[in-house]
CSV table of C-alpha atoms in Angstrom, one decimal:
chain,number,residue,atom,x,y,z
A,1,UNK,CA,-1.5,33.9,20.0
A,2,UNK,CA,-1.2,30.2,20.6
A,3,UNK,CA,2.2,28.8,20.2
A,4,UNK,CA,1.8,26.2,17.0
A,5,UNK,CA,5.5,25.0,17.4
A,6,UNK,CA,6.8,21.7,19.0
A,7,UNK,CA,6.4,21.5,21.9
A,8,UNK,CA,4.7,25.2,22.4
A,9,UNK,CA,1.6,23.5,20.8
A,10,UNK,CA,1.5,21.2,23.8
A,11,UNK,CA,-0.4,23.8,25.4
A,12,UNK,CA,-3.5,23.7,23.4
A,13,UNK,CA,-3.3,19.8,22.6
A,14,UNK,CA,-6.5,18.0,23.7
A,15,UNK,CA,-5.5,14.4,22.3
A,16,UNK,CA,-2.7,12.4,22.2
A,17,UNK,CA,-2.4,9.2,19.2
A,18,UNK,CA,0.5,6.9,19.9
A,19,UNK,CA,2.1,4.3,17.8
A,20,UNK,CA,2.7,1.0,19.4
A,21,UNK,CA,5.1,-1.4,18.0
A,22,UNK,CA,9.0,1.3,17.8
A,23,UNK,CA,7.3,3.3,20.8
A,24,UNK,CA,5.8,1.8,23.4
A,25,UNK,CA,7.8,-1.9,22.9
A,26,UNK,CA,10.0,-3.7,20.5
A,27,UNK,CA,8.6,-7.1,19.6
A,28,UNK,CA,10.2,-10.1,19.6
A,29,UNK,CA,10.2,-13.6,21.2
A,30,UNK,CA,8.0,-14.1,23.6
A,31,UNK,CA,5.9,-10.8,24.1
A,32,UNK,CA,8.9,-9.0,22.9
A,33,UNK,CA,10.0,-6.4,25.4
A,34,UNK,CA,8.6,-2.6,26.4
A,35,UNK,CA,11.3,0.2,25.7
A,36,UNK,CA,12.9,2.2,28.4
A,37,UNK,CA,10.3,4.7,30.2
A,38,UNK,CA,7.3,4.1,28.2
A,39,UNK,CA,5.1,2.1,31.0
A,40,UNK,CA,5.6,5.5,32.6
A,41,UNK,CA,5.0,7.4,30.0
A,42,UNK,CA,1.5,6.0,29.0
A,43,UNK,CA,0.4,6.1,32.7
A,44,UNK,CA,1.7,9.7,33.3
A,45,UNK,CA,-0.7,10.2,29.7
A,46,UNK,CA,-3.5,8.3,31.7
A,47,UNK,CA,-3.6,10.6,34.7
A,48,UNK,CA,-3.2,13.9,32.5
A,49,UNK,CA,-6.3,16.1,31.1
A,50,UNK,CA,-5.3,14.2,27.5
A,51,UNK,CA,-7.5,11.9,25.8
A,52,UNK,CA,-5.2,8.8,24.4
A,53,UNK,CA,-5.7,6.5,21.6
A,54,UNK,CA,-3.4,3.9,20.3
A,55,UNK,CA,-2.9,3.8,16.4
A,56,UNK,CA,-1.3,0.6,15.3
A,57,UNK,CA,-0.5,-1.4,11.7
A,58,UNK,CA,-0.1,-4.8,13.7
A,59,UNK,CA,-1.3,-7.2,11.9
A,60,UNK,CA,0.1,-11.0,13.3
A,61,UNK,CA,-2.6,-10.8,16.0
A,62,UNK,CA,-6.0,-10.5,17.0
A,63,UNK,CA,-6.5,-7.0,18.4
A,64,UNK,CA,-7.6,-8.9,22.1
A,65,UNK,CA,-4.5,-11.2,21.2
A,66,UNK,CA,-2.2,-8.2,21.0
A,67,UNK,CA,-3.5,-6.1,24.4
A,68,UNK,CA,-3.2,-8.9,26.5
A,69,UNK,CA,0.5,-8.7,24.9
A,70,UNK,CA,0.6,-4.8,26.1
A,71,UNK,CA,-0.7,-5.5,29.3
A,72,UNK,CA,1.5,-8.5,30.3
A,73,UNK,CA,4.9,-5.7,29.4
A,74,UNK,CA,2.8,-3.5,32.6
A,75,UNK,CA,1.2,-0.8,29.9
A,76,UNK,CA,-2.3,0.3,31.0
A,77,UNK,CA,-4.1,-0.7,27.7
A,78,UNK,CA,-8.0,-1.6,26.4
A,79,UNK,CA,-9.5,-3.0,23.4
A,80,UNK,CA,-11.4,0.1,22.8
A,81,UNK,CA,-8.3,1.6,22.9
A,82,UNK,CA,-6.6,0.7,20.2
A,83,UNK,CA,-7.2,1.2,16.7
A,84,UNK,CA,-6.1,-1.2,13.9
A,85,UNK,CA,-6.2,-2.3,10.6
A,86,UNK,CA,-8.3,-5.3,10.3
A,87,UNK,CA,-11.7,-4.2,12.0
A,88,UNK,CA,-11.2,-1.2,9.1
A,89,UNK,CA,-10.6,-3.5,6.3
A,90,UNK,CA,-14.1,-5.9,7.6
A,91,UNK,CA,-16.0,-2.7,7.6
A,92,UNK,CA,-15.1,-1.9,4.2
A,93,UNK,CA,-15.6,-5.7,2.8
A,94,UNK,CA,-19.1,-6.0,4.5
A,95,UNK,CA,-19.8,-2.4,3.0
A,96,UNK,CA,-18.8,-3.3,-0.5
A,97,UNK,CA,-19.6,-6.8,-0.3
A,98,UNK,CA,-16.6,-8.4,-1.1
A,99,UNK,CA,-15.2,-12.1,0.1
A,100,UNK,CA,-11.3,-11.6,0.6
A,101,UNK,CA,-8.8,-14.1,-0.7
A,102,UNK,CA,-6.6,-13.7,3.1
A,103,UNK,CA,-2.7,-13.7,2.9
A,104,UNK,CA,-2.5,-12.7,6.8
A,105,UNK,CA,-0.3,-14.2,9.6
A,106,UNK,CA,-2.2,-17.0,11.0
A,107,UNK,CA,-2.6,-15.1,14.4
A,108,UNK,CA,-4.9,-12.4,12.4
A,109,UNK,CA,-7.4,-14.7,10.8
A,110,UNK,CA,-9.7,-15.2,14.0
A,111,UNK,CA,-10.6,-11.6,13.0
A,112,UNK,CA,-12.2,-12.6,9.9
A,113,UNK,CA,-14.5,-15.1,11.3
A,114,UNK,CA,-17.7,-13.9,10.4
A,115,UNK,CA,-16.4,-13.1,6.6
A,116,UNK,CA,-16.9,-15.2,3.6
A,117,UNK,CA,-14.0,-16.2,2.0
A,118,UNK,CA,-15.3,-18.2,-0.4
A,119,UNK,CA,-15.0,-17.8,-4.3
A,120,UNK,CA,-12.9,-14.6,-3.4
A,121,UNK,CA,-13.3,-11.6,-5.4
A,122,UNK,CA,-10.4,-9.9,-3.8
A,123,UNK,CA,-7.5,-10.0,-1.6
A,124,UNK,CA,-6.1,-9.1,1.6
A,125,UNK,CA,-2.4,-9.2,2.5
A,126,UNK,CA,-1.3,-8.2,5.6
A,127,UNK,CA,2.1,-8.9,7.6
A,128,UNK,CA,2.3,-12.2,7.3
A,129,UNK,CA,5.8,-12.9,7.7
A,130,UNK,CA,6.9,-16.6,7.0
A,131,UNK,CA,3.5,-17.0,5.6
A,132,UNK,CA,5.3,-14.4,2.9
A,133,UNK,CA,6.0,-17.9,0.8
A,134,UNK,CA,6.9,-17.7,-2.9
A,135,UNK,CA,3.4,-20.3,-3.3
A,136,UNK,CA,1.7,-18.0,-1.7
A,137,UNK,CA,2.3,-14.6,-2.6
A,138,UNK,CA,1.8,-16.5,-5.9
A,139,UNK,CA,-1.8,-17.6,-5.1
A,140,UNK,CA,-2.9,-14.0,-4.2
A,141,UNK,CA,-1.3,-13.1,-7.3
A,142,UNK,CA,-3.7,-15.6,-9.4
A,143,UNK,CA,-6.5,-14.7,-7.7
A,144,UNK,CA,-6.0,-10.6,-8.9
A,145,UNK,CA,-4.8,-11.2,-12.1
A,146,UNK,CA,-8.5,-13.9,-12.4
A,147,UNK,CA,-10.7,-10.9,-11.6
A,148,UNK,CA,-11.6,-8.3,-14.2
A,149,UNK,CA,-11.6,-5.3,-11.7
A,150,UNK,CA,-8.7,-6.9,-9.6
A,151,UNK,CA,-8.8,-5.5,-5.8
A,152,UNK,CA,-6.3,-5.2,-3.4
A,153,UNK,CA,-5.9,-4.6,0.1
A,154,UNK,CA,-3.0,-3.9,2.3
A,155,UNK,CA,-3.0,-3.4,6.1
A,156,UNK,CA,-0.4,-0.8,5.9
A,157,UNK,CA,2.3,-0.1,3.8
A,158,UNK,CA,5.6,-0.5,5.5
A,159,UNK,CA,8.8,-1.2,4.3
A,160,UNK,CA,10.5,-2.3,7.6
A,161,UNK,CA,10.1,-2.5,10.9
A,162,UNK,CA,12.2,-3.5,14.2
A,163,UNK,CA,12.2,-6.5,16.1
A,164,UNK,CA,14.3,-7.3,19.2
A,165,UNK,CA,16.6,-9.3,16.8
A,166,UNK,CA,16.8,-6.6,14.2
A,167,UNK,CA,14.7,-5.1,11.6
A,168,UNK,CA,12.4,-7.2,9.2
A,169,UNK,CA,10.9,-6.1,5.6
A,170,UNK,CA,6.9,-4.9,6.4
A,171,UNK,CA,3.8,-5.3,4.3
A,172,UNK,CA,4.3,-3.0,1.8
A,173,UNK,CA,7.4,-4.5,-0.2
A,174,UNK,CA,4.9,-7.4,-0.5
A,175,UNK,CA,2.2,-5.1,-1.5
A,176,UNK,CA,4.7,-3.9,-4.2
A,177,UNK,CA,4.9,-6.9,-5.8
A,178,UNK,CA,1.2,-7.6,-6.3
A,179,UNK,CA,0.8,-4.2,-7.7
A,180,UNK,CA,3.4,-4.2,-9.9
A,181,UNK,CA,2.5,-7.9,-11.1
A,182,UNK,CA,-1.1,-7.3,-11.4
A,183,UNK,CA,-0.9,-3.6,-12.9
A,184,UNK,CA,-2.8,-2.1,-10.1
A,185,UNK,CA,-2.5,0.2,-7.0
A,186,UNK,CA,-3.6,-1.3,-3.6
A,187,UNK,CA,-6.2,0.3,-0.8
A,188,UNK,CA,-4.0,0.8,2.0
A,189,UNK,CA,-6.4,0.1,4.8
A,190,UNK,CA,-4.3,1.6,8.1
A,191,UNK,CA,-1.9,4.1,8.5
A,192,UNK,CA,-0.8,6.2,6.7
A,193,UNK,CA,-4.6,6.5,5.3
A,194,UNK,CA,-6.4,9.8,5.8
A,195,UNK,CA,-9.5,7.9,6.4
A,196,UNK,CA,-8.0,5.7,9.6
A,197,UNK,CA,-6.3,8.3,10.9
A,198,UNK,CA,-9.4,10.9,11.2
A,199,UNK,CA,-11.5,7.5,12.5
A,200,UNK,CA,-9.1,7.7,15.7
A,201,UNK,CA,-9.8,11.6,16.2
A,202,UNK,CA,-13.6,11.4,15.4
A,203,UNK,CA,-13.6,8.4,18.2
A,204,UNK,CA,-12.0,11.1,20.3
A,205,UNK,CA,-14.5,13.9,19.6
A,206,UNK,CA,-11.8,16.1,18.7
A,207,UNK,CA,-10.0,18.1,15.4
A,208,UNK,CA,-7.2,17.3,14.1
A,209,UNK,CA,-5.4,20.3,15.1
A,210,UNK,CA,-6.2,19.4,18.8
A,211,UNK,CA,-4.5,15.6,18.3
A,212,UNK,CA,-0.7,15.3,18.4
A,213,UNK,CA,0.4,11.8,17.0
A,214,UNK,CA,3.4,10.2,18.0
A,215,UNK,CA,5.5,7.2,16.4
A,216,UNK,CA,8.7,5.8,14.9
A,217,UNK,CA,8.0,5.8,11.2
A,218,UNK,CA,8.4,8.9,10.0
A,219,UNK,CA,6.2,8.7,6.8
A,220,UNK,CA,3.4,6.4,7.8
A,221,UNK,CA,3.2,7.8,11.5
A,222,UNK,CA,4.5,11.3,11.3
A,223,UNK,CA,3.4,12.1,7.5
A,224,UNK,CA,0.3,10.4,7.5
A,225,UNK,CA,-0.6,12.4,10.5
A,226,UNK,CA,0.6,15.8,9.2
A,227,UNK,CA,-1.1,15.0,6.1
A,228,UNK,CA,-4.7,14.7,8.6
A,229,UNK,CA,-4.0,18.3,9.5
A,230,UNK,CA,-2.2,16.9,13.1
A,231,UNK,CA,1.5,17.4,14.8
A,232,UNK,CA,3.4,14.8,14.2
A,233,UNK,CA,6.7,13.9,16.7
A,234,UNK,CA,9.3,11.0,16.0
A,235,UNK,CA,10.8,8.9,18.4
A,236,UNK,CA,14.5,7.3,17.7
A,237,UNK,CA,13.2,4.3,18.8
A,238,UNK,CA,12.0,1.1,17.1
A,239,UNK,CA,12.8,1.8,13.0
A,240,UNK,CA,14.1,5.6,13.6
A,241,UNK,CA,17.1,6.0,11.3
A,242,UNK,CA,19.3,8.7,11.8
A,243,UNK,CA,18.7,9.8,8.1
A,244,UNK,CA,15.0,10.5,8.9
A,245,UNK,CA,15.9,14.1,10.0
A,246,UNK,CA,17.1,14.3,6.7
A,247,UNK,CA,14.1,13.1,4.5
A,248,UNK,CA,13.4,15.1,1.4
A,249,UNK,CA,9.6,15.6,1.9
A,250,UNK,CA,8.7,14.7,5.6
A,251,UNK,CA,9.9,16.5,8.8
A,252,UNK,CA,8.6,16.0,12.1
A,253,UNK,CA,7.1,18.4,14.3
A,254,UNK,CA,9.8,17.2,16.7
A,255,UNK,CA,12.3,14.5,17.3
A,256,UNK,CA,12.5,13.2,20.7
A,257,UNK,CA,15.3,10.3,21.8
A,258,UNK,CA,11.7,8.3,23.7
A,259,UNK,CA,8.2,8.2,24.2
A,260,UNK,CA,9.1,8.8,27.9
A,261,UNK,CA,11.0,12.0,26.7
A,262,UNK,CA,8.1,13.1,24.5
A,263,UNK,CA,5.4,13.0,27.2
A,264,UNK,CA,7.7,15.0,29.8
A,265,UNK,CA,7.5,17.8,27.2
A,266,UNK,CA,3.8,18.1,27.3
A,267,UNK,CA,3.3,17.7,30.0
A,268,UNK,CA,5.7,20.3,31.4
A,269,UNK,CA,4.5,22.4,28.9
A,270,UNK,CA,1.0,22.2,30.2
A,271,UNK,CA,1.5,23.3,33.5
């Protein structure tokens, strides 16, 4: 009988997802910088029987933008690689036809080139850091509470994550105000959706059971994954707090102290 335990279940894994921003790299100034072991770590991923995917909530940059990022810190990385939240979030306007009122970092808004934005009948916030401005989180706030059936977006739903400077509050506490201001609940387009996670192991041909994911944020990485039916490990890197291995309603497959860690585990467990 197969061992379904962390890291037993290493054996039978056919997939691995990784979070990026806490696991592979802490941003920052600059390109921010890669955490210990984790160039490693992704090639050792490369040159194993594994299929990898990277599964990430940045939103400040284009996803091209971003991998050239990855790539200057040494990590072998690819567009098609990587799996984020605004490609979903165009999909899912050009599928309902709906022209987004944009409160997004201005790094992300070359994504939405070929969307109208005009006369918007609903909105999109992502991280948009500075751009998170009393004016205008107030204008997205008109243009919900203007519609009849307001709609509302968010590209994640973090509360925090780390920088090289420390940590800094995430999408969702913004998100939280528009909901709770217009009366509505927000599509969270990214992780820890159902729907963006199983997009990342359908890419892979694989089920979910076969997929391990690995990441920092223990509900929106680790839950969200669990909740798709996949393991789900924490690094305490990037936002790990030592009170995570004490949450009430999420526990990890496994902690690990680093992706470098993590990957030695399965890999040894594979041979």
């Amino acid at each position: 009988m197969a061992d379904t335990c962390w890291p037993g279940c290493s054996k039978s894994l056919k997939g691995v997802i990784l979070d990026m921003c806490g696991v592979l790299y802490d941003s920052g100034e600059g390109d921010g910088v890669a955490i210990s072991g984790s160039t490693e770590a992704v090639k050792k991923l490369k040159e194993s029987d594994l299929q990898l995917r990277f599964c990430t909530n940045e939103t400040q940059a284009a996803r091209e933008t971003f991998v050239a990022k990855l790539q200057r810190l040494g990590f072998d990385i690819s567009v098609p690689e990587v799996f984020s939240p605004a490609p979903a979030v165009i999909a899912v306007l050009k599928e309902r036809g709906l022209r987004p009122h944009l409160l997004v970092y201005d790094g992300l808004v070359p994504e939405f080139d070929g969307v109208d934005t005009s006369n918007p009948n609903c909105v999109v916030i992502g991280d948009a850091a500075e751009k998170f401005s009393y004016q205008n989180l107030n204008d997205a706030f008109r243009v919900l509470i203007g519609l009849e059936k307001p709609v509302l977006f968010s590209l994640g739903q973090g509360r925090y994550y780390k920088e090289t400077d420390g940590l800094k509050l995430d999408v969702g506490v913004y998100m939280k105000a528009l909901e709770y201001a217009c009366d509505l609940k927000a599509e969270v387009i990214g992780k820890p959706n159902p729907t963006f996670f199983q997009s990342v192991v359908s890419d892979m041909g694989l089920q979910p059971h076969e997929v391990l994911m690995i990441g920092d944020d223990l509900v929106n990485d680790v839950g969200g994954a669990q909740h798709c039916g996949m393991k789900g490990v924490q690094v305490r890197t990037g936002k790990y707090r030592p009170s995570d291995e004490r949450h009430p309603t999420v526990t990890a497959d496994g902690t690990v102290d680093n992706l470098a860690q993590a990957v030695d585990m399965i890999l040894s467990q594979r041979h």
